[in-house]
XYZ file of C-alpha atoms in Angstrom:
654
model
C -344.206 -2.534 -178.007
C -345.744 -4.562 -180.808
C -345.472 -8.299 -181.017
C -343.309 -7.894 -184.061
C -340.889 -5.602 -182.213
C -340.652 -8.035 -179.332
C -339.899 -10.868 -181.696
C -337.231 -8.750 -183.392
C -335.551 -7.855 -180.085
C -335.551 -11.467 -178.957
C -333.905 -12.411 -182.224
C -331.219 -9.744 -181.796
C -330.470 -10.863 -178.250
C -330.246 -14.448 -179.401
C -327.836 -13.504 -182.167
C -325.697 -11.475 -179.742
C -325.565 -14.383 -177.294
C -324.480 -16.717 -180.078
C -321.761 -14.246 -181.065
C -320.513 -13.888 -177.492
C -320.500 -17.651 -176.967
C -318.476 -18.098 -180.142
C -315.605 -15.996 -178.711
C -313.253 -18.381 -176.912
C -310.167 -16.140 -176.441
C -311.989 -13.669 -174.201
C -314.040 -14.213 -171.061
C -317.151 -12.032 -171.608
C -319.788 -11.968 -168.885
C -322.230 -9.703 -167.062
C -322.203 -8.810 -163.407
C -324.900 -6.909 -161.521
C -324.420 -3.818 -159.429
C -323.164 -5.919 -156.507
C -320.655 -7.802 -158.614
C -322.654 -11.042 -158.885
C -322.057 -12.959 -162.112
C -325.241 -13.067 -164.245
C -323.976 -14.490 -167.557
C -321.028 -16.645 -168.711
C -319.671 -17.302 -172.198
C -317.641 -20.206 -173.541
C -314.487 -18.086 -173.494
C -314.992 -17.570 -169.737
C -315.403 -21.336 -169.300
C -312.111 -21.981 -171.136
C -310.191 -19.156 -169.520
C -311.337 -19.412 -165.902
C -312.292 -23.098 -165.699
C -315.792 -22.610 -164.258
C -318.981 -23.868 -165.956
C -321.922 -21.491 -166.063
C -323.811 -23.525 -163.403
C -320.756 -23.282 -161.058
C -320.194 -19.530 -161.244
C -323.465 -17.754 -162.099
C -324.832 -16.230 -158.899
C -321.404 -15.899 -157.286
C -319.291 -12.761 -156.861
C -316.705 -11.903 -159.516
C -314.216 -11.376 -156.677
C -313.718 -15.166 -156.814
C -311.261 -14.506 -159.672
C -309.036 -12.138 -157.661
C -306.038 -13.205 -155.642
C -306.284 -13.161 -151.860
C -303.840 -10.256 -151.816
C -306.052 -8.182 -154.150
C -309.224 -9.057 -152.200
C -307.478 -8.039 -148.984
C -306.878 -4.532 -150.295
C -310.411 -4.264 -151.733
C -309.426 -4.223 -155.390
C -312.737 -5.798 -156.690
C -314.834 -3.167 -154.921
C -312.566 -0.361 -156.151
C -312.915 -1.651 -159.722
C -316.740 -1.546 -159.444
C -316.637 1.908 -157.908
C -314.458 3.344 -160.697
C -316.637 1.748 -163.389
C -319.766 3.130 -161.679
C -318.295 6.648 -161.468
C -316.475 6.865 -164.799
C -318.241 4.251 -166.859
C -315.110 2.178 -167.329
C -312.315 0.439 -165.410
C -309.274 -1.127 -167.125
C -306.239 -2.787 -165.591
C -303.806 -5.673 -165.690
C -303.081 -8.092 -162.886
C -302.978 -11.631 -161.619
C -306.258 -13.582 -161.650
C -307.119 -17.030 -160.267
C -308.654 -19.975 -162.153
C -310.952 -22.586 -160.654
C -307.979 -24.953 -160.137
C -306.105 -22.249 -158.194
C -303.563 -21.521 -160.962
C -302.890 -17.927 -161.845
C -302.733 -16.039 -165.112
C -301.943 -12.458 -166.035
C -305.154 -10.826 -167.179
C -306.077 -7.756 -169.183
C -309.408 -6.648 -167.648
C -311.990 -4.138 -168.903
C -315.130 -3.385 -166.855
C -317.780 -1.284 -168.654
C -320.953 0.152 -167.102
C -324.261 -1.093 -168.673
C -327.316 1.231 -168.654
C -330.931 0.796 -169.772
C -332.941 2.953 -172.176
C -333.504 5.496 -169.444
C -329.797 5.732 -168.632
C -330.013 3.935 -165.354
C -327.074 1.738 -164.378
C -328.154 -1.899 -164.350
C -324.840 -3.741 -164.223
C -321.407 -4.167 -165.771
C -319.966 -5.937 -168.804
C -316.637 -7.568 -167.965
C -314.100 -8.634 -170.588
C -310.994 -10.560 -169.511
C -308.110 -11.760 -171.683
C -305.199 -14.057 -170.718
C -302.000 -12.165 -171.659
C -299.647 -14.271 -169.559
C -297.374 -14.983 -172.526
C -297.109 -11.325 -173.396
C -296.486 -10.448 -169.772
C -293.852 -13.165 -169.499
C -292.139 -11.814 -172.566
C -292.252 -8.361 -171.031
C -290.890 -9.690 -167.741
C -288.178 -11.548 -169.603
C -287.263 -8.347 -171.392
C -287.198 -6.422 -168.110
C -285.152 -9.155 -166.483
C -282.745 -9.128 -169.400
C -282.449 -5.371 -169.140
C -281.877 -5.660 -165.390
C -279.172 -8.279 -165.903
C -277.576 -6.140 -168.603
C -277.733 -3.113 -166.314
C -276.241 -5.131 -163.455
C -273.500 -6.331 -165.758
C -272.671 -2.818 -166.918
C -272.833 -1.528 -163.345
C -270.489 -4.305 -162.167
C -267.793 -3.498 -164.752
C -265.245 -1.144 -163.191
C -262.263 -1.716 -165.505
C -264.077 -0.359 -168.565
C -265.874 2.923 -169.078
C -269.132 1.874 -170.777
C -271.608 4.599 -171.666
C -273.976 5.730 -174.388
C -274.016 8.815 -176.576
C -276.890 10.268 -178.504
C -276.553 10.814 -182.234
C -274.807 14.153 -181.619
C -272.248 12.773 -179.153
C -273.868 13.872 -175.894
C -273.592 11.423 -172.980
C -276.833 9.697 -171.951
C -275.633 6.912 -169.604
C -272.612 6.461 -167.319
C -271.369 3.301 -165.577
C -269.153 2.996 -162.436
C -266.195 2.022 -164.621
C -266.510 5.337 -166.430
C -266.600 7.160 -163.109
C -263.518 5.309 -161.848
C -261.478 5.821 -165.031
C -262.522 9.346 -165.964
C -263.330 10.753 -162.511
C -266.803 12.190 -163.235
C -269.939 11.300 -161.260
C -273.040 10.631 -163.435
C -274.721 13.940 -162.537
C -271.526 15.785 -163.505
C -271.187 14.351 -166.994
C -274.544 13.113 -168.344
C -275.739 15.651 -170.879
C -272.195 16.855 -171.635
C -270.415 16.233 -174.945
C -267.938 13.352 -174.992
C -265.300 15.525 -176.685
C -264.269 16.940 -173.314
C -262.284 13.728 -172.687
C -259.941 14.561 -175.584
C -256.670 16.491 -175.441
C -256.473 20.026 -176.869
C -254.332 18.732 -179.744
C -256.942 16.100 -180.661
C -259.730 18.669 -180.424
C -257.843 20.951 -182.765
C -257.485 18.085 -185.241
C -261.214 17.272 -184.998
C -260.663 13.712 -183.751
C -263.985 13.421 -181.810
C -266.024 14.536 -184.826
C -264.108 12.165 -187.085
C -264.657 9.265 -184.648
C -268.455 9.723 -184.624
C -268.570 10.143 -188.395
C -266.638 6.911 -188.946
C -268.779 5.004 -186.438
C -271.970 6.310 -188.070
C -270.765 5.386 -191.558
C -269.002 2.074 -190.924
C -270.729 0.958 -187.749
C -267.581 1.035 -185.641
C -264.637 3.235 -184.726
C -261.599 1.889 -182.867
C -258.428 3.704 -181.797
C -255.861 4.314 -179.061
C -254.753 7.684 -177.762
C -254.360 10.040 -174.839
C -257.526 10.962 -172.944
C -258.058 13.463 -170.125
C -259.595 12.780 -166.711
C -261.627 15.215 -164.658
C -258.520 16.244 -162.682
C -256.620 17.018 -165.893
C -254.306 13.982 -165.794
C -253.862 11.953 -168.955
C -254.142 8.230 -169.551
C -253.554 6.088 -172.637
C -256.942 4.734 -173.722
C -258.218 1.958 -175.965
C -261.483 3.290 -177.417
C -264.310 1.553 -179.288
C -267.430 3.387 -180.548
C -270.284 1.254 -181.966
C -273.280 2.562 -183.882
C -276.808 1.998 -182.418
C -279.818 1.828 -184.753
C -283.534 1.387 -184.086
C -285.752 -1.254 -185.693
C -286.277 1.012 -188.687
C -282.548 1.351 -189.235
C -282.304 4.936 -188.067
C -279.238 6.096 -186.115
C -280.216 6.746 -182.514
C -276.825 6.943 -180.817
C -273.529 5.232 -180.021
C -272.186 2.779 -177.471
C -268.724 3.808 -176.263
C -266.256 1.569 -174.435
C -262.974 2.983 -173.071
C -260.214 1.125 -171.253
C -257.184 2.567 -169.472
C -254.164 0.726 -170.960
C -251.469 3.087 -169.707
C -249.633 0.256 -167.926
C -249.605 -1.843 -171.086
C -248.247 1.080 -173.100
C -245.513 1.697 -170.525
C -244.633 -2.014 -170.615
C -244.471 -1.917 -174.422
C -242.233 1.138 -174.326
C -239.971 -0.550 -171.782
C -239.851 -3.690 -173.941
C -238.928 -1.615 -176.983
C -236.217 0.138 -174.984
C -234.822 -3.228 -173.890
C -234.958 -4.516 -177.472
C -233.148 -1.401 -178.674
C -230.498 -1.963 -176.002
C -230.070 -5.567 -177.120
C -229.757 -4.529 -180.760
C -227.153 -1.916 -179.815
C -225.312 -4.487 -177.685
C -225.327 -7.022 -180.523
C -224.034 -4.381 -182.919
C -221.217 -3.478 -180.549
C -220.443 -7.181 -180.095
C -220.144 -7.658 -183.871
C -217.909 -4.598 -184.204
C -215.864 -5.895 -181.277
C -215.296 -9.245 -182.986
C -214.062 -7.451 -186.094
C -211.843 -4.968 -184.259
C -210.400 -7.724 -182.072
C -209.317 -9.726 -185.090
C -207.768 -6.664 -186.722
C -205.958 -5.757 -183.514
C -204.485 -9.268 -183.253
C -202.955 -9.051 -186.725
C -201.706 -5.535 -186.030
C -199.991 -6.672 -182.852
C -197.808 -9.086 -184.797
C -196.893 -6.387 -187.312
C -196.306 -3.741 -184.649
C -194.040 -6.024 -182.671
C -191.804 -6.397 -185.727
C -191.897 -2.640 -186.417
C -191.278 -1.458 -182.848
C -188.688 -4.150 -182.209
C -186.610 -3.325 -185.244
C -186.929 0.395 -184.521
C -185.533 -0.265 -181.036
C -182.635 -2.172 -182.574
C -181.967 0.544 -185.142
C -182.194 3.243 -182.490
C -179.736 1.398 -180.222
C -177.267 0.826 -183.038
C -177.553 4.458 -184.171
C -176.639 5.597 -180.666
C -173.683 3.214 -180.602
C -172.416 4.535 -183.940
C -173.020 8.153 -182.841
C -172.924 11.064 -185.204
C -176.028 11.369 -187.384
C -178.523 13.363 -185.279
C -181.069 13.480 -188.107
C -181.149 9.674 -188.273
C -181.620 9.389 -184.516
C -184.388 11.991 -184.601
C -186.135 10.186 -187.493
C -185.940 6.868 -185.641
C -187.335 8.488 -182.482
C -190.269 9.930 -184.435
C -190.933 6.589 -186.079
C -190.843 4.865 -182.682
C -193.327 7.367 -181.209
C -195.662 6.766 -184.152
C -195.394 3.025 -183.657
C -196.101 3.425 -179.938
C -199.233 5.429 -180.763
C -200.293 2.570 -183.036
C -199.660 0.163 -180.146
C -201.866 2.279 -177.869
C -204.589 2.423 -180.527
C -204.482 -1.353 -180.941
C -204.661 -1.787 -177.181
C -207.818 0.307 -177.112
C -209.353 -1.776 -179.871
C -208.621 -4.888 -177.821
C -210.172 -3.245 -174.766
C -213.367 -2.471 -176.684
C -213.560 -5.975 -178.140
C -212.947 -7.456 -174.674
C -209.897 -9.342 -175.921
C -207.279 -7.770 -173.631
C -205.856 -10.121 -170.983
C -206.857 -8.923 -167.522
C -205.221 -9.631 -164.186
C -208.115 -8.981 -161.754
C -207.502 -8.809 -158.029
C -209.749 -7.902 -155.064
C -209.919 -4.137 -154.619
C -211.405 -1.720 -152.093
C -212.486 1.301 -154.127
C -212.271 3.599 -151.095
C -208.492 3.158 -150.984
C -208.279 3.342 -154.760
C -210.193 6.636 -154.931
C -208.107 8.219 -152.177
C -204.963 7.609 -154.192
C -206.636 8.626 -157.467
C -207.763 12.156 -156.592
C -204.357 13.830 -156.630
C -203.386 12.107 -159.863
C -206.615 13.190 -161.604
C -206.239 16.756 -160.350
C -202.734 16.992 -161.832
C -203.940 15.428 -165.077
C -206.968 17.700 -165.555
C -205.482 20.982 -164.376
C -206.583 23.668 -161.970
C -209.715 24.722 -163.866
C -211.380 21.403 -163.053
C -212.343 20.686 -159.446
C -211.893 16.973 -158.757
C -213.748 15.260 -155.937
C -213.620 11.556 -155.111
C -216.256 10.171 -152.762
C -216.195 6.742 -151.155
C -218.786 5.042 -148.970
C -218.754 3.484 -145.547
C -218.875 -0.316 -145.730
C -218.090 -0.343 -149.458
C -217.966 -3.899 -150.818
C -214.889 -5.333 -152.504
C -214.769 -5.847 -156.268
C -212.413 -8.013 -158.309
C -210.825 -5.854 -160.990
C -207.671 -5.201 -162.991
C -206.509 -2.019 -161.243
C -204.352 -0.762 -164.111
C -207.164 -1.037 -166.629
C -209.641 0.496 -164.188
C -207.356 3.479 -163.716
C -207.003 3.784 -167.497
C -210.811 3.709 -167.889
C -211.321 6.453 -165.304
C -208.597 8.604 -166.887
C -210.347 8.207 -170.247
C -213.631 9.355 -168.724
C -211.936 12.218 -166.895
C -210.293 13.498 -170.084
C -213.642 13.348 -171.909
C -215.197 15.276 -169.009
C -212.434 17.906 -169.135
C -213.045 18.408 -172.873
C -216.773 18.873 -172.142
C -215.929 21.649 -169.626
C -213.702 24.070 -171.585
C -214.497 26.884 -169.136
C -213.884 24.748 -166.082
C -216.222 22.733 -163.907
C -216.412 19.894 -161.443
C -215.630 16.208 -161.824
C -216.961 13.809 -159.187
C -215.931 10.169 -158.911
C -218.120 8.300 -156.436
C -218.527 4.677 -155.358
C -221.647 3.218 -153.689
C -223.185 -0.178 -153.018
C -226.436 -1.135 -154.777
C -228.608 -4.231 -155.121
C -230.023 -4.717 -158.628
C -233.502 -6.238 -158.401
C -235.441 -8.105 -161.100
C -237.272 -4.961 -162.221
C -234.002 -3.137 -162.893
C -232.596 -6.179 -164.686
C -235.669 -6.357 -166.933
C -234.857 -2.827 -168.071
C -231.148 -3.695 -168.383
C -231.078 -7.272 -169.674
C -227.279 -7.415 -169.860
C -226.952 -7.797 -166.084
C -228.435 -10.252 -163.604
C -229.973 -9.516 -160.197
C -227.388 -9.211 -157.466
C -225.118 -6.912 -155.498
C -222.933 -4.389 -157.292
C -220.549 -1.571 -156.509
C -221.366 1.399 -158.740
C -218.507 3.687 -159.712
C -219.931 6.960 -161.079
C -218.003 9.607 -162.977
C -220.007 12.860 -163.173
C -219.156 16.156 -164.854
C -220.902 19.519 -165.079
C -220.146 19.906 -168.771
C -222.108 20.431 -171.955
C -223.880 17.042 -171.884
C -224.811 14.855 -174.831
C -227.662 14.901 -177.306
C -229.834 11.818 -177.743
C -228.122 10.986 -181.043
C -224.683 11.202 -179.419
C -225.853 8.948 -176.572
C -227.009 6.329 -179.071
C -223.511 6.118 -180.607
C -221.289 6.968 -177.638
C -219.854 3.461 -177.126
C -219.149 2.779 -180.800
C -215.437 2.648 -181.683
C -214.077 5.669 -183.610
C -217.247 7.664 -182.919
C -216.264 11.132 -181.708
C -217.758 14.608 -181.561
C -214.317 16.195 -181.409
C -212.595 17.842 -184.338
C -210.289 15.827 -186.554
C -207.025 15.060 -184.799
C -208.452 15.766 -181.344
C -209.275 12.177 -180.440
C -209.495 8.610 -181.698
C -213.089 7.998 -180.642
C -211.999 4.913 -178.693
C -212.121 6.274 -175.143
C -215.690 5.309 -174.242
C -215.547 2.125 -176.306
C -212.475 1.081 -174.327
C -214.347 1.730 -171.071
C -217.347 -0.218 -172.374
C -215.232 -3.228 -173.313
C -213.277 -3.222 -170.040
C -216.404 -3.040 -167.856
C -218.166 -5.769 -169.837
C -215.088 -7.985 -169.731
C -214.967 -7.483 -165.973
C -218.502 -8.882 -165.670
C -220.102 -5.476 -165.145
C -222.459 -3.081 -166.843
C -222.080 0.543 -167.951
C -224.725 3.206 -168.566
C -224.645 6.858 -169.586
C -227.047 9.473 -168.209
C -226.788 12.844 -169.935
C -228.770 15.884 -171.037
C -227.622 18.794 -173.132
C -226.502 21.564 -170.803
C -226.915 19.393 -167.705
C -223.685 17.399 -167.680
C -223.001 13.696 -167.928
C -222.835 10.770 -165.519
C -221.292 7.455 -166.501
C -222.047 4.610 -164.118
C -219.978 1.426 -164.064
C -221.553 -1.513 -162.234
C -219.062 -4.092 -160.925
C -220.210 -7.335 -159.238
C -219.509 -7.588 -155.534
C -216.532 -9.794 -154.640
C -217.185 -12.043 -151.627
C -213.620 -13.218 -150.988
C -210.858 -11.602 -148.934
C -208.741 -8.690 -150.142
C -205.422 -9.496 -151.793
C -202.217 -9.029 -149.779
C -199.930 -6.236 -150.917
C -196.476 -7.173 -152.181
C -193.575 -4.845 -151.457
C -190.951 -6.902 -153.287
C -189.554 -4.862 -156.171
C -189.016 -6.522 -159.509
C -185.374 -6.564 -160.552
C -184.599 -6.975 -164.262
C -182.097 -9.603 -165.413
C -181.992 -8.866 -169.128
C -179.294 -11.249 -170.399
C -178.546 -14.981 -170.540
C -175.241 -16.769 -170.064
C -174.943 -18.469 -173.494
C -175.594 -21.853 -171.878
C -179.399 -21.365 -171.678
C -181.464 -22.452 -174.678
C -184.810 -21.006 -175.730
C -187.196 -22.687 -178.210
C -189.150 -19.982 -180.114
C -192.426 -21.198 -181.676
C -194.139 -18.631 -183.951
C -195.996 -19.195 -187.238
C -195.322 -15.634 -188.494
C -191.897 -15.882 -190.186
C -190.934 -12.199 -189.786
C -191.931 -12.114 -186.132
C -190.175 -15.426 -185.481
C -186.961 -14.079 -186.990
C -187.180 -10.856 -184.981
C -187.784 -12.608 -181.616
C -184.962 -15.079 -182.289
C -182.566 -12.239 -183.114
C -183.499 -10.362 -179.937
C -182.901 -13.421 -177.770
C -179.566 -14.166 -179.480
C -178.512 -10.576 -178.794
C -179.338 -11.285 -175.141
C -176.839 -14.208 -175.166
C -179.369 -17.035 -175.341
C -179.098 -20.077 -177.581
C -182.165 -19.994 -179.836
C -183.918 -22.802 -181.713
C -186.809 -21.624 -183.912
C -189.905 -23.603 -184.956
C -192.642 -22.472 -187.328
C -195.394 -24.663 -185.904
C -196.417 -26.709 -182.882
C -195.728 -29.929 -184.776
C -192.158 -28.836 -185.540
C -191.625 -27.864 -181.884
C -192.870 -31.265 -180.659
C -190.499 -33.012 -183.045
C -187.575 -31.035 -181.579
C -188.704 -31.685 -177.997
C -188.980 -35.451 -178.503
C -185.289 -35.641 -179.433
C -182.655 -36.048 -176.744
C -180.716 -33.050 -177.987
C -180.582 -30.096 -177.828
C -181.236 -29.248 -174.202
C -183.993 -26.602 -173.871
C -184.549 -24.460 -170.779
C -187.555 -22.404 -171.884
C -190.117 -22.502 -174.663
C -191.470 -19.131 -175.875
C -194.591 -19.852 -177.939
C -197.337 -17.926 -179.646
C -200.822 -18.986 -178.559
C -202.883 -18.492 -181.718
C -201.448 -20.850 -184.344
C -202.937 -23.107 -187.009
C -203.441 -26.717 -185.960
C -202.280 -27.296 -182.397
C -202.559 -24.050 -180.409
C -199.890 -22.771 -178.055
C -201.660 -23.871 -174.875
C -201.976 -27.464 -176.056
C -198.363 -27.354 -177.187
C -197.331 -26.214 -173.697
C -199.166 -29.130 -172.062
C -197.578 -31.711 -174.381
C -194.141 -30.103 -174.048
C -194.130 -30.362 -170.244
C -195.213 -34.009 -170.529
C -192.301 -34.731 -172.840
C -189.826 -32.658 -170.826
C -190.981 -32.253 -167.200
C -189.649 -29.063 -165.658
C -189.576 -27.197 -168.984
C -190.582 -23.575 -168.461
C -193.147 -22.152 -170.901
C -193.764 -18.473 -171.688
C -196.753 -17.641 -173.894
C -197.111 -14.676 -176.261
C -200.464 -13.329 -177.348
C -202.058 -10.181 -178.694
C -205.593 -11.532 -178.423
C -207.197 -12.904 -175.279
C -209.880 -14.994 -176.971
C -207.712 -18.064 -176.938
C -206.727 -21.092 -174.919
C -204.813 -19.355 -172.104
C -207.306 -16.582 -171.299
C -210.975 -17.183 -170.424
C -213.449 -14.371 -169.666
C -210.433 -12.054 -169.593
C -208.609 -14.099 -166.935
C -205.366 -16.039 -167.273
C -205.534 -19.761 -166.610
C -203.897 -20.846 -163.376
C -200.113 -21.244 -163.669
C -199.812 -19.546 -167.053
C -197.021 -17.004 -167.785
C -197.873 -14.554 -170.522
C -196.490 -11.536 -172.377
C -198.762 -9.386 -174.502
C -197.866 -8.429 -178.048
C -196.365 -6.135 -179.006
C -193.736 -6.584 -176.298
C -190.655 -4.387 -176.039
C -187.190 -5.896 -176.045
C -186.624 -4.819 -172.441
C -189.878 -6.390 -171.221
C -189.235 -9.587 -173.191
C -185.746 -9.849 -171.717
C -187.130 -9.272 -168.221
C -189.901 -11.898 -168.498
C -187.582 -14.546 -169.969
C -185.018 -13.910 -167.256
C -187.616 -13.989 -164.461
C -189.042 -17.273 -165.661
C -185.650 -18.939 -166.058
C -184.604 -17.827 -162.569
C -187.822 -18.989 -160.927
C -187.250 -21.985 -158.683
């Protein structure tokens, strides 16, 4: 080699060394075949913390962790580089001060001009920050995976861009019933119902999510075992960094319980609306019935008078027949008005403790005669049946109404069952039926095997004048009368019916905790007339009715003083004369009502007997359908015979 060539090579080596020393982000150094460090650049000083004097001549294994030295990693690195010409890896390395860093290491074999291996070039870079970022990303992914795996109330899984399932969490397995190996790779459309598949709902859901970024809906979904559940579904679009669609994230929640609760709430709200509607109709019908009672009392009373006088005169059979027909028509109007009052819960009730077992035993024969031989009647009591407090006459009327409806629903014959059982209504039942409170009830059920009712008929069954019968076959007040009576008695009534399956009407009456009422065997004996020495004060604001009642009492040999108002009656009572034995007063009057008048009258004249008249129980003498203690009452319209009897009974009472 010429001197010039030597000089040139020395210059190149010098330039290379200057270049290597200028690199401070990489540790670049030479090691011999045994791994002894032979050169050291400034980057190695900065990265590893050793000066050239401290490290040259020592083994490169100084930079490895004790764990790596224990498994012979430095020697393996040299061996691979010797055999293949190169070794590359990442791992922890140790600085002079003992601190560690994550290193990217490349070990290249160095050969001379003849190809003989003379050592190794080692390049090391500190990539701790990059590794930390990678670890942070892995840790974040692990936490996310743990979170997804921990969620069991939501089905959370991924779909590819075509809708095929790529991941599956435990919540999805719990809700849908599939294990991961059973469902991953399958299309998500298999969770949909046949109807939704026919409508293309899955395809539409993916299309909307792809276009708008999100799809959200509720609907029926199908589990592995074929059962259905009501699901809340969200599908979100997933894009890569370039904005390309790569798949979808799907979240499903089983909200069947919430849907059932909403349906139950709606049912309760519908019941309340229906109840409020019936209450409003009841207020209207009650007011109409009150006015009709006054008119009907005048009509029926004068017809009775005319009929009695026609019989006394004799002769004209046509007149007597016409009066009889008119009286029957008026009596039908009285019955109709009574039913309106029953529906509106304005009829005065006289409830007494009752054992339904005894009541049903006596009722069966009567119902059988009423319904005829084509209907089989069965009454069923229960052992240990609780007492209820009820107006027996009105209860019997309600059951007869239901029995007649049942007979009409069984034109070809059938079976009617009247049954009484004890039940305890818990809070859950009362949430579904908000008109009753938790407690103990006796349920009286009337069941037929007839044609049943449609849903529309059920929705209107309790409304007054609603009927499915032909014109002239019924008033449409039967069930409304039952409804009003049961409600007024503090109970609850429900209808269960299906077309072709018959009907059951259940009446719930609160349990009565007192003792049963003693039976009275004393017959009532009428004493229809007075002795012309007894005086009756008649107080009625309706002039026609006042005149009629006064005439009836005069015909019965009573002295009658009439007053058009409570104020006029009080003025009469405060005078020393005339002597008055009984005051017959209407209850509903302008100004001072009849009950207040009665209280003041007995203060003015102690011992004065008071008989009240009413056609409407929503007043001062009747509360919740019950008469106040010590009150004597006749209901309008009252017949002449009944009026005579009540006046006589009260006057003769000691």
